[in-house]
Amino acid sequence: RFIREVLDLAHGRWLWSSGAQVRWEWRDQEADTWKGWLKRTTKKLLCYPFAGRAGLELLSGIEIKASQWLRNTDEFINLFRELKPDLVFNASQVHSNVAFPAVHAAYELGIPTSTFVFSWDNLTSQGRIFPEYDFYVVWDENLRRGLLEIYGKLKPEQIFVTGTPQFDFHFRPEFFWTREEYCLRMGLDPGRPIVLYSTGMANHVIGEPWIVEKIADMLAGMTDLGPPQLVVRILPKGPQGDFDDLKSRRKDIHIPHIPWEQRWLTPTLEDTWLLTNSLRHADVGINIASTISLELCMLDKPVINVGFPPPHLDPTREFDYTRYYNFEHYRPIVESGAIDMAYSEDELRQKIVNNLRNPSELSEKRRALIRKFFGERLDGRSSSRVAQALYQMACAKK
């Protein structure tokens, strides 16, 4: 674990993307005791000699050897000897801790490995991919180019562009509800506009309940438009208690339960219908630098990003999340003009009204953004392409 932490630090210091800089700051802030500061400082000092391509490759090799020498179970070694797999696939490199023993057992036995680059921000914001794999599956050409640039030893034939299965359900009619059915399930009025707010990680977006309540107050005053109804989708991957007070006080804000398997950070099949139809029947979507922005654009829905922090946020102690819009993965969305940025309360109110009245104003820019990101791969069949790619990988080493 210590080697992996130093490797991750060295990678971040070498890459030094906006996301890497923020992660560096967060870890510094978390080391708020003298023991924590000492450990953090020691790791930082140790990482600097490895903060380059040659150093990272050397440390990656050490990590692989150390994981083999220091493993505390032969479970996967014995299992793979019995099964004799042609490929070991880790379905999400960003959630790798539980997969490390399996992947390293494959390394030791000479079995090819593969992983899925789980999200569009993983390369520049989520640290080092380790161990390194024989093959990679990615969303789009942008991620493919990023992998080749950052991990210089990789060859183009090791990377398969498939689209991402997490969006397949948005394009498969068997998952669609009518607006009437959706509103009946959610307790909404199908005749009034629906504004969907999607939250971020509670510890990454301090003060979101204040923003949500401010939006609810704005909507309540738009009587000439319905008034619009506010649905809040709380990000299920993380703590959700921050909105308990709002749930009890503001019955005009609809905050549905999100059915997830928290232990594995995995959505249930039930949530597939809920997410897809929440997006399809939203008239406007609002969030802070979320993947949901892309999903709304796929369905040609107006998107507003909140670009101002709540007034009680202390910049000396709490992260100003407006910096997310300068992250390498998100900046192209802001620059595309496909979404509206609101940098004040008055601007947010104005953008909501304008998008409810003119939902198609940015349609062409939204379509252009999605074409640039995904080409023709938003067809509900990315999962099939992933399966086909895995088959090709398994055959490649035979």
CSV table of C-alpha atoms in Angstrom, one decimal:
chain,number,residue,atom,x,y,z
A,1,ARG,CA,0.0,0.0,0.0
A,2,PHE,CA,2.8,2.4,0.8
A,3,ILE,CA,4.5,1.8,-2.6
A,4,ARG,CA,1.1,2.4,-4.3
A,5,GLU,CA,0.6,5.7,-2.4
A,6,VAL,CA,4.1,6.9,-3.4
A,7,LEU,CA,3.5,5.8,-7.0
A,8,ASP,CA,0.2,7.7,-7.1
A,9,LEU,CA,1.8,10.8,-5.7
A,10,ALA,CA,4.7,10.6,-8.2
A,11,HIS,CA,2.2,10.2,-11.1
A,12,GLY,CA,0.2,13.2,-9.9
A,13,ARG,CA,3.2,15.4,-9.5
A,14,TRP,CA,4.5,14.5,-12.9
A,15,LEU,CA,1.1,14.9,-14.6
A,16,TRP,CA,0.2,18.0,-12.6
A,17,SER,CA,-3.2,18.4,-14.2
A,18,SER,CA,-5.8,20.6,-12.6
A,19,GLY,CA,-7.3,17.5,-11.0
A,20,ALA,CA,-4.0,16.3,-9.8
A,21,GLN,CA,-3.3,19.6,-8.1
A,22,VAL,CA,-6.6,19.6,-6.3
A,23,ARG,CA,-6.1,16.0,-5.1
A,24,TRP,CA,-2.7,17.1,-3.8
A,25,GLU,CA,-4.3,20.0,-1.9
A,26,TRP,CA,-7.0,17.7,-0.5
A,27,ARG,CA,-4.5,15.2,0.9
A,28,ASP,CA,-2.4,18.1,2.4
A,29,GLN,CA,-5.6,19.3,4.2
A,30,GLU,CA,-6.4,15.9,5.4
A,31,ALA,CA,-3.0,15.6,7.1
A,32,ASP,CA,-4.1,17.9,10.0
A,33,THR,CA,-2.2,16.2,12.9
A,34,TRP,CA,1.6,16.2,13.4
A,35,LYS,CA,1.7,12.5,12.7
A,36,GLY,CA,-0.4,12.9,9.6
A,37,TRP,CA,1.8,15.8,8.4
A,38,LEU,CA,4.9,13.8,9.0
A,39,LYS,CA,3.6,10.8,7.0
A,40,ARG,CA,2.4,13.0,4.2
A,41,THR,CA,5.7,14.9,4.0
A,42,THR,CA,7.7,11.7,3.9
A,43,LYS,CA,5.6,10.3,1.1
A,44,LYS,CA,5.9,13.6,-0.9
A,45,LEU,CA,9.7,13.7,-0.5
A,46,LEU,CA,9.9,10.1,-1.6
A,47,CYS,CA,7.8,10.6,-4.7
A,48,TYR,CA,9.8,13.4,-6.3
A,49,PRO,CA,12.7,11.2,-7.6
A,50,PHE,CA,10.1,9.0,-9.4
A,51,ALA,CA,8.0,11.9,-10.9
A,52,GLY,CA,8.9,11.3,-14.5
A,53,ARG,CA,8.3,8.6,-17.2
A,54,ALA,CA,11.3,6.5,-16.3
A,55,GLY,CA,10.7,6.8,-12.6
A,56,LEU,CA,7.1,5.9,-12.9
A,57,GLU,CA,7.9,2.8,-14.9
A,58,LEU,CA,10.5,1.8,-12.4
A,59,LEU,CA,8.1,2.2,-9.5
A,60,SER,CA,5.3,0.5,-11.3
A,61,GLY,CA,7.6,-2.5,-11.8
A,62,ILE,CA,8.5,-2.5,-8.1
A,63,GLU,CA,4.8,-2.3,-7.2
A,64,ILE,CA,4.1,-5.5,-9.3
A,65,LYS,CA,7.0,-7.4,-7.7
A,66,ALA,CA,6.1,-6.2,-4.2
A,67,SER,CA,2.5,-7.3,-4.6
A,68,GLN,CA,3.6,-10.8,-5.6
A,69,TRP,CA,6.2,-11.1,-2.8
A,70,LEU,CA,3.9,-9.7,-0.1
A,71,ARG,CA,0.6,-11.2,-1.1
A,72,ASN,CA,-1.3,-12.7,1.8
A,73,THR,CA,-3.5,-15.1,-0.1
A,74,ASP,CA,-3.1,-17.8,-2.8
A,75,GLU,CA,-6.8,-17.8,-3.5
A,76,PHE,CA,-6.6,-16.3,-7.0
A,77,ILE,CA,-3.4,-18.2,-7.9
A,78,ASN,CA,-5.2,-21.5,-7.1
A,79,LEU,CA,-8.4,-20.4,-8.8
A,80,PHE,CA,-6.7,-19.3,-12.1
A,81,ARG,CA,-4.6,-22.5,-12.2
A,82,GLU,CA,-7.9,-24.4,-12.0
A,83,LEU,CA,-9.8,-22.2,-14.5
A,84,LYS,CA,-7.0,-21.5,-16.9
A,85,PRO,CA,-8.6,-18.2,-18.1
A,86,ASP,CA,-7.5,-16.6,-21.4
A,87,LEU,CA,-8.1,-13.1,-19.9
A,88,VAL,CA,-8.7,-11.5,-16.6
A,89,PHE,CA,-10.9,-8.4,-16.8
A,90,ASN,CA,-11.2,-5.7,-14.1
A,91,ALA,CA,-14.4,-3.9,-15.0
A,92,SER,CA,-13.4,-0.6,-13.3
A,93,GLN,CA,-9.8,0.4,-12.8
A,94,VAL,CA,-10.8,3.3,-10.5
A,95,HIS,CA,-12.4,0.9,-8.0
A,96,SER,CA,-9.3,-1.4,-8.0
A,97,ASN,CA,-8.5,-2.2,-4.4
A,98,VAL,CA,-10.6,-5.4,-4.3
A,99,ALA,CA,-9.3,-6.4,-7.7
A,100,PHE,CA,-5.6,-6.1,-6.9
A,101,PRO,CA,-5.1,-9.7,-5.7
A,102,ALA,CA,-6.8,-11.1,-8.8
A,103,VAL,CA,-4.9,-8.9,-11.3
A,104,HIS,CA,-1.5,-9.6,-9.7
A,105,ALA,CA,-2.2,-13.3,-9.6
A,106,ALA,CA,-2.8,-13.1,-13.4
A,107,TYR,CA,0.5,-11.2,-13.8
A,108,GLU,CA,2.3,-13.9,-11.9
A,109,LEU,CA,0.8,-16.7,-14.0
A,110,GLY,CA,1.3,-14.9,-17.3
A,111,ILE,CA,-2.4,-14.4,-18.0
A,112,PRO,CA,-3.3,-11.3,-20.1
A,113,THR,CA,-5.2,-8.6,-18.2
A,114,SER,CA,-7.6,-5.9,-19.2
A,115,THR,CA,-9.5,-3.1,-17.6
A,116,PHE,CA,-12.2,-0.5,-18.4
A,117,VAL,CA,-11.4,3.2,-17.9
A,118,PHE,CA,-14.4,3.8,-15.9
A,119,SER,CA,-15.1,7.5,-16.5
A,120,TRP,CA,-14.0,10.4,-18.7
A,121,ASP,CA,-12.1,12.1,-15.8
A,122,ASN,CA,-10.1,9.1,-14.7
A,123,LEU,CA,-6.9,9.9,-16.6
A,124,THR,CA,-6.4,13.4,-15.4
A,125,SER,CA,-8.3,13.5,-12.1
A,126,GLN,CA,-8.2,10.0,-10.5
A,127,GLY,CA,-4.5,9.2,-10.2
A,128,ARG,CA,-2.3,6.5,-11.6
A,129,ILE,CA,-3.7,3.3,-13.2
A,130,PHE,CA,-2.0,0.5,-11.5
A,131,PRO,CA,-1.1,-2.2,-12.1
A,132,GLU,CA,-0.7,-1.5,-15.8
A,133,TYR,CA,-2.8,-3.8,-18.0
A,134,ASP,CA,-2.3,-5.5,-21.3
A,135,PHE,CA,-5.5,-4.1,-22.8
A,136,TYR,CA,-7.8,-1.2,-22.1
A,137,VAL,CA,-11.4,-0.5,-23.0
A,138,VAL,CA,-12.4,3.2,-23.2
A,139,TRP,CA,-15.4,5.4,-23.9
A,140,ASP,CA,-14.1,7.4,-26.8
A,141,GLU,CA,-11.2,8.6,-28.9
A,142,ASN,CA,-10.3,11.4,-26.4
A,143,LEU,CA,-9.6,8.8,-23.7
A,144,ARG,CA,-7.7,6.7,-26.2
A,145,ARG,CA,-5.4,9.6,-27.1
A,146,GLY,CA,-5.0,10.4,-23.4
A,147,LEU,CA,-3.9,6.9,-22.5
A,148,LEU,CA,-1.4,6.8,-25.3
A,149,GLU,CA,0.0,10.2,-24.2
A,150,ILE,CA,0.2,9.5,-20.5
A,151,TYR,CA,1.3,5.9,-20.6
A,152,GLY,CA,4.0,6.1,-23.2
A,153,LYS,CA,4.7,2.3,-23.4
A,154,LEU,CA,1.2,1.6,-24.7
A,155,LYS,CA,0.5,0.8,-28.3
A,156,PRO,CA,-2.7,1.7,-30.2
A,157,GLU,CA,-3.7,-1.9,-30.6
A,158,GLN,CA,-3.9,-2.4,-26.9
A,159,ILE,CA,-6.8,0.1,-26.6
A,160,PHE,CA,-10.4,-0.6,-27.7
A,161,VAL,CA,-12.9,2.2,-28.1
A,162,THR,CA,-16.4,0.9,-27.4
A,163,GLY,CA,-18.5,3.6,-25.9
A,164,THR,CA,-19.6,3.0,-22.3
A,165,PRO,CA,-22.4,0.6,-21.3
A,166,GLN,CA,-23.6,3.0,-18.6
A,167,PHE,CA,-25.4,5.1,-21.3
A,168,ASP,CA,-26.9,2.1,-23.2
A,169,PHE,CA,-30.1,2.3,-21.3
A,170,HIS,CA,-30.8,5.8,-22.4
A,171,PHE,CA,-31.2,4.5,-26.0
A,172,ARG,CA,-33.1,1.2,-25.4
A,173,PRO,CA,-36.9,1.7,-25.6
A,174,GLU,CA,-37.6,-1.2,-23.1
A,175,PHE,CA,-36.4,1.1,-20.4
A,176,PHE,CA,-38.6,4.1,-21.3
A,177,TRP,CA,-41.6,5.2,-19.3
A,178,THR,CA,-44.2,7.7,-20.6
A,179,ARG,CA,-44.2,11.1,-18.9
A,180,GLU,CA,-47.5,10.2,-17.2
A,181,GLU,CA,-46.1,6.9,-15.8
A,182,TYR,CA,-42.9,8.7,-14.6
A,183,CYS,CA,-44.8,11.5,-12.9
A,184,LEU,CA,-47.2,9.0,-11.3
A,185,ARG,CA,-44.3,7.1,-9.8
A,186,MET,CA,-42.6,10.3,-8.7
A,187,GLY,CA,-45.6,12.1,-7.4
A,188,LEU,CA,-45.3,14.9,-10.0
A,189,ASP,CA,-47.7,16.8,-12.2
A,190,PRO,CA,-47.1,15.9,-15.9
A,191,GLY,CA,-48.5,19.2,-17.0
A,192,ARG,CA,-45.9,21.3,-15.2
A,193,PRO,CA,-42.2,21.7,-16.2
A,194,ILE,CA,-39.7,19.5,-14.4
A,195,VAL,CA,-36.2,20.7,-13.3
A,196,LEU,CA,-33.7,18.0,-12.4
A,197,TYR,CA,-30.9,18.8,-10.1
A,198,SER,CA,-28.1,16.2,-9.8
A,199,THR,CA,-25.8,16.4,-6.8
A,200,GLY,CA,-22.1,15.7,-6.5
A,201,MET,CA,-20.1,13.9,-3.8
A,202,ALA,CA,-21.0,15.6,-0.5
A,203,ASN,CA,-17.3,16.1,0.5
A,204,HIS,CA,-16.4,17.5,-2.9
A,205,VAL,CA,-19.3,20.0,-3.2
A,206,ILE,CA,-19.8,21.6,0.2
A,207,GLY,CA,-23.0,23.5,0.6
A,208,GLU,CA,-25.1,21.9,-2.2
A,209,PRO,CA,-28.3,21.8,0.0
A,210,TRP,CA,-28.1,25.6,0.1
A,211,ILE,CA,-28.0,25.8,-3.7
A,212,VAL,CA,-30.9,23.3,-4.0
A,213,GLU,CA,-33.1,25.3,-1.7
A,214,LYS,CA,-32.2,28.5,-3.5
A,215,ILE,CA,-33.3,26.9,-6.8
A,216,ALA,CA,-36.6,25.7,-5.1
A,217,ASP,CA,-37.3,29.3,-4.0
A,218,MET,CA,-36.6,30.5,-7.6
A,219,LEU,CA,-39.0,28.0,-9.1
A,220,ALA,CA,-41.7,28.7,-6.6
A,221,GLY,CA,-41.8,32.3,-7.9
A,222,MET,CA,-42.1,31.3,-11.5
A,223,THR,CA,-45.9,31.1,-11.4
A,224,ASP,CA,-46.3,31.9,-15.0
A,225,LEU,CA,-44.4,28.8,-15.9
A,226,GLY,CA,-46.3,26.3,-13.8
A,227,PRO,CA,-44.5,26.8,-11.4
A,228,PRO,CA,-41.8,24.2,-12.3
A,229,GLN,CA,-41.2,21.2,-10.1
A,230,LEU,CA,-37.8,20.4,-8.6
A,231,VAL,CA,-36.5,16.8,-8.6
A,232,VAL,CA,-33.2,16.2,-6.8
A,233,ARG,CA,-31.2,13.1,-7.7
A,234,ILE,CA,-28.7,12.6,-4.8
A,235,LEU,CA,-25.4,11.0,-6.0
A,236,PRO,CA,-25.7,7.5,-4.5
A,237,LYS,CA,-21.9,7.0,-4.5
A,238,GLY,CA,-21.2,8.5,-1.1
A,239,PRO,CA,-23.0,9.9,2.0
A,240,GLN,CA,-26.5,11.2,1.5
A,241,GLY,CA,-27.4,12.6,4.9
A,242,ASP,CA,-26.7,16.2,4.0
A,243,PHE,CA,-30.2,16.5,2.4
A,244,ASP,CA,-32.1,15.0,5.4
A,245,ASP,CA,-33.0,18.4,6.8
A,246,LEU,CA,-34.2,19.6,3.4
A,247,LYS,CA,-36.3,16.5,2.9
A,248,SER,CA,-38.1,17.2,6.2
A,249,ARG,CA,-38.6,20.9,5.7
A,250,ARG,CA,-39.3,21.3,2.0
A,251,LYS,CA,-42.1,19.0,0.8
A,252,ASP,CA,-42.1,20.9,-2.5
A,253,ILE,CA,-38.7,19.4,-3.4
A,254,HIS,CA,-38.9,15.8,-4.7
A,255,ILE,CA,-35.9,13.7,-3.5
A,256,PRO,CA,-36.4,10.1,-4.4
A,257,HIS,CA,-34.6,7.2,-2.9
A,258,ILE,CA,-31.8,5.9,-5.2
A,259,PRO,CA,-31.6,2.1,-5.2
A,260,TRP,CA,-27.9,1.2,-5.2
A,261,GLU,CA,-25.7,-1.5,-3.9
A,262,GLN,CA,-23.6,0.7,-1.6
A,263,ARG,CA,-21.0,-2.0,-0.7
A,264,TRP,CA,-20.0,-2.3,-4.4
A,265,LEU,CA,-20.8,1.3,-5.5
A,266,THR,CA,-23.1,-0.3,-8.1
A,267,PRO,CA,-26.5,0.7,-9.3
A,268,THR,CA,-29.3,-1.8,-9.1
A,269,LEU,CA,-31.3,-2.6,-12.2
A,270,GLU,CA,-34.2,-0.7,-10.7
A,271,ASP,CA,-32.2,2.5,-10.8
A,272,THR,CA,-31.6,2.1,-14.5
A,273,TRP,CA,-35.3,2.9,-15.2
A,274,LEU,CA,-35.2,5.7,-12.6
A,275,LEU,CA,-32.1,7.5,-14.0
A,276,THR,CA,-33.1,7.1,-17.6
A,277,ASN,CA,-36.6,8.4,-17.2
A,278,SER,CA,-35.5,11.2,-14.8
A,279,LEU,CA,-33.3,12.5,-17.7
A,280,ARG,CA,-35.8,11.9,-20.5
A,281,HIS,CA,-38.6,13.8,-18.7
A,282,ALA,CA,-36.5,16.7,-17.3
A,283,ASP,CA,-37.2,20.0,-19.0
A,284,VAL,CA,-34.0,21.5,-17.7
A,285,GLY,CA,-31.1,19.9,-15.9
A,286,ILE,CA,-28.8,21.6,-13.3
A,287,ASN,CA,-25.6,20.3,-11.7
A,288,ILE,CA,-22.0,21.2,-10.8
A,289,ALA,CA,-19.6,19.8,-13.4
A,290,SER,CA,-21.3,16.3,-13.5
A,291,THR,CA,-21.3,13.5,-16.0
A,292,ILE,CA,-25.0,14.1,-16.0
A,293,SER,CA,-24.3,17.2,-18.2
A,294,LEU,CA,-23.2,14.8,-21.0
A,295,GLU,CA,-26.2,12.6,-20.5
A,296,LEU,CA,-28.6,15.5,-20.7
A,297,CYS,CA,-27.0,16.7,-23.9
A,298,MET,CA,-27.3,13.2,-25.4
A,299,LEU,CA,-31.0,13.5,-24.9
A,300,ASP,CA,-31.0,17.2,-26.2
A,301,LYS,CA,-32.0,18.6,-22.8
A,302,PRO,CA,-30.9,22.1,-21.7
A,303,VAL,CA,-28.2,22.0,-19.1
A,304,ILE,CA,-27.2,24.7,-16.6
A,305,ASN,CA,-24.0,24.4,-14.5
A,306,VAL,CA,-23.8,26.3,-11.2
A,307,GLY,CA,-20.6,28.4,-11.3
A,308,PHE,CA,-20.8,30.1,-7.8
A,309,PRO,CA,-20.3,28.8,-4.3
A,310,PRO,CA,-22.8,29.3,-1.4
A,311,PRO,CA,-22.0,32.4,0.6
A,312,HIS,CA,-21.1,30.5,3.7
A,313,LEU,CA,-18.3,28.5,2.0
A,314,ASP,CA,-14.9,29.3,3.7
A,315,PRO,CA,-12.3,29.3,0.9
A,316,THR,CA,-9.5,28.9,3.5
A,317,ARG,CA,-10.9,25.6,4.8
A,318,GLU,CA,-13.3,24.3,2.1
A,319,PHE,CA,-12.7,23.7,-1.6
A,320,ASP,CA,-14.2,26.1,-4.1
A,321,TYR,CA,-15.8,23.7,-6.5
A,322,THR,CA,-16.0,26.3,-9.3
A,323,ARG,CA,-12.5,25.2,-10.0
A,324,TYR,CA,-13.9,22.0,-11.5
A,325,TYR,CA,-14.8,23.9,-14.6
A,326,ASN,CA,-11.1,24.3,-15.4
A,327,PHE,CA,-10.4,20.6,-15.1
A,328,GLU,CA,-8.9,19.1,-18.3
A,329,HIS,CA,-11.8,16.7,-18.8
A,330,TYR,CA,-14.6,19.2,-18.2
A,331,ARG,CA,-13.1,22.3,-19.8
A,332,PRO,CA,-14.1,21.2,-23.4
A,333,ILE,CA,-17.8,21.1,-22.3
A,334,VAL,CA,-17.7,24.6,-21.0
A,335,GLU,CA,-15.9,25.9,-24.0
A,336,SER,CA,-18.3,24.1,-26.4
A,337,GLY,CA,-21.1,26.5,-25.5
A,338,ALA,CA,-23.5,23.5,-25.3
A,339,ILE,CA,-24.3,24.2,-21.7
A,340,ASP,CA,-25.2,27.4,-19.9
A,341,MET,CA,-23.0,28.6,-17.1
A,342,ALA,CA,-24.6,30.6,-14.2
A,343,TYR,CA,-22.1,32.6,-12.2
A,344,SER,CA,-24.6,34.3,-9.8
A,345,GLU,CA,-28.1,33.7,-8.4
A,346,ASP,CA,-29.6,36.2,-10.7
A,347,GLU,CA,-28.0,34.6,-13.7
A,348,LEU,CA,-29.1,31.2,-12.6
A,349,ARG,CA,-32.7,32.4,-12.3
A,350,GLN,CA,-32.5,34.0,-15.8
A,351,LYS,CA,-31.0,30.8,-17.3
A,352,ILE,CA,-33.7,28.6,-15.9
A,353,VAL,CA,-36.5,30.8,-17.3
A,354,ASN,CA,-34.8,31.1,-20.7
A,355,ASN,CA,-34.2,27.4,-21.1
A,356,LEU,CA,-37.8,26.5,-20.0
A,357,ARG,CA,-39.1,29.0,-22.6
A,358,ASN,CA,-36.5,28.2,-25.4
A,359,PRO,CA,-35.4,24.6,-24.8
A,360,SER,CA,-34.0,24.2,-28.4
A,361,GLU,CA,-31.8,27.3,-28.3
A,362,LEU,CA,-28.5,25.3,-27.8
A,363,SER,CA,-29.7,22.1,-29.5
A,364,GLU,CA,-27.2,22.2,-32.4
A,365,LYS,CA,-24.2,22.9,-30.0
A,366,ARG,CA,-25.4,20.0,-27.8
A,367,ARG,CA,-25.5,17.7,-30.8
A,368,ALA,CA,-22.0,18.8,-31.9
A,369,LEU,CA,-20.6,18.2,-28.5
A,370,ILE,CA,-22.0,14.7,-28.3
A,371,ARG,CA,-20.8,13.9,-31.8
A,372,LYS,CA,-17.3,15.0,-30.9
A,373,PHE,CA,-17.3,12.9,-27.7
A,374,PHE,CA,-19.0,9.7,-28.9
A,375,GLY,CA,-19.4,9.7,-32.7
A,376,GLU,CA,-21.9,7.0,-33.6
A,377,ARG,CA,-21.5,4.9,-30.4
A,378,LEU,CA,-24.6,6.1,-28.6
A,379,ASP,CA,-26.8,3.4,-29.9
A,380,GLY,CA,-27.5,1.2,-26.9
A,381,ARG,CA,-25.0,-1.4,-28.0
A,382,SER,CA,-21.8,-0.4,-26.2
A,383,SER,CA,-22.1,-3.5,-23.9
A,384,SER,CA,-22.0,-5.7,-27.0
A,385,ARG,CA,-18.9,-3.9,-28.3
A,386,VAL,CA,-17.2,-4.4,-24.9
A,387,ALA,CA,-18.0,-8.1,-25.0
A,388,GLN,CA,-16.6,-8.3,-28.6
A,389,ALA,CA,-13.4,-6.5,-27.5
A,390,LEU,CA,-12.9,-8.8,-24.6
A,391,TYR,CA,-13.2,-11.8,-27.0
A,392,GLN,CA,-10.6,-10.3,-29.3
A,393,MET,CA,-8.3,-9.7,-26.3
A,394,ALA,CA,-8.7,-13.3,-25.1
A,395,CYS,CA,-7.9,-14.6,-28.6
A,396,ALA,CA,-4.9,-12.2,-29.1
A,397,LYS,CA,-2.5,-14.0,-26.9
A,398,LYS,CA,-3.3,-17.5,-28.0
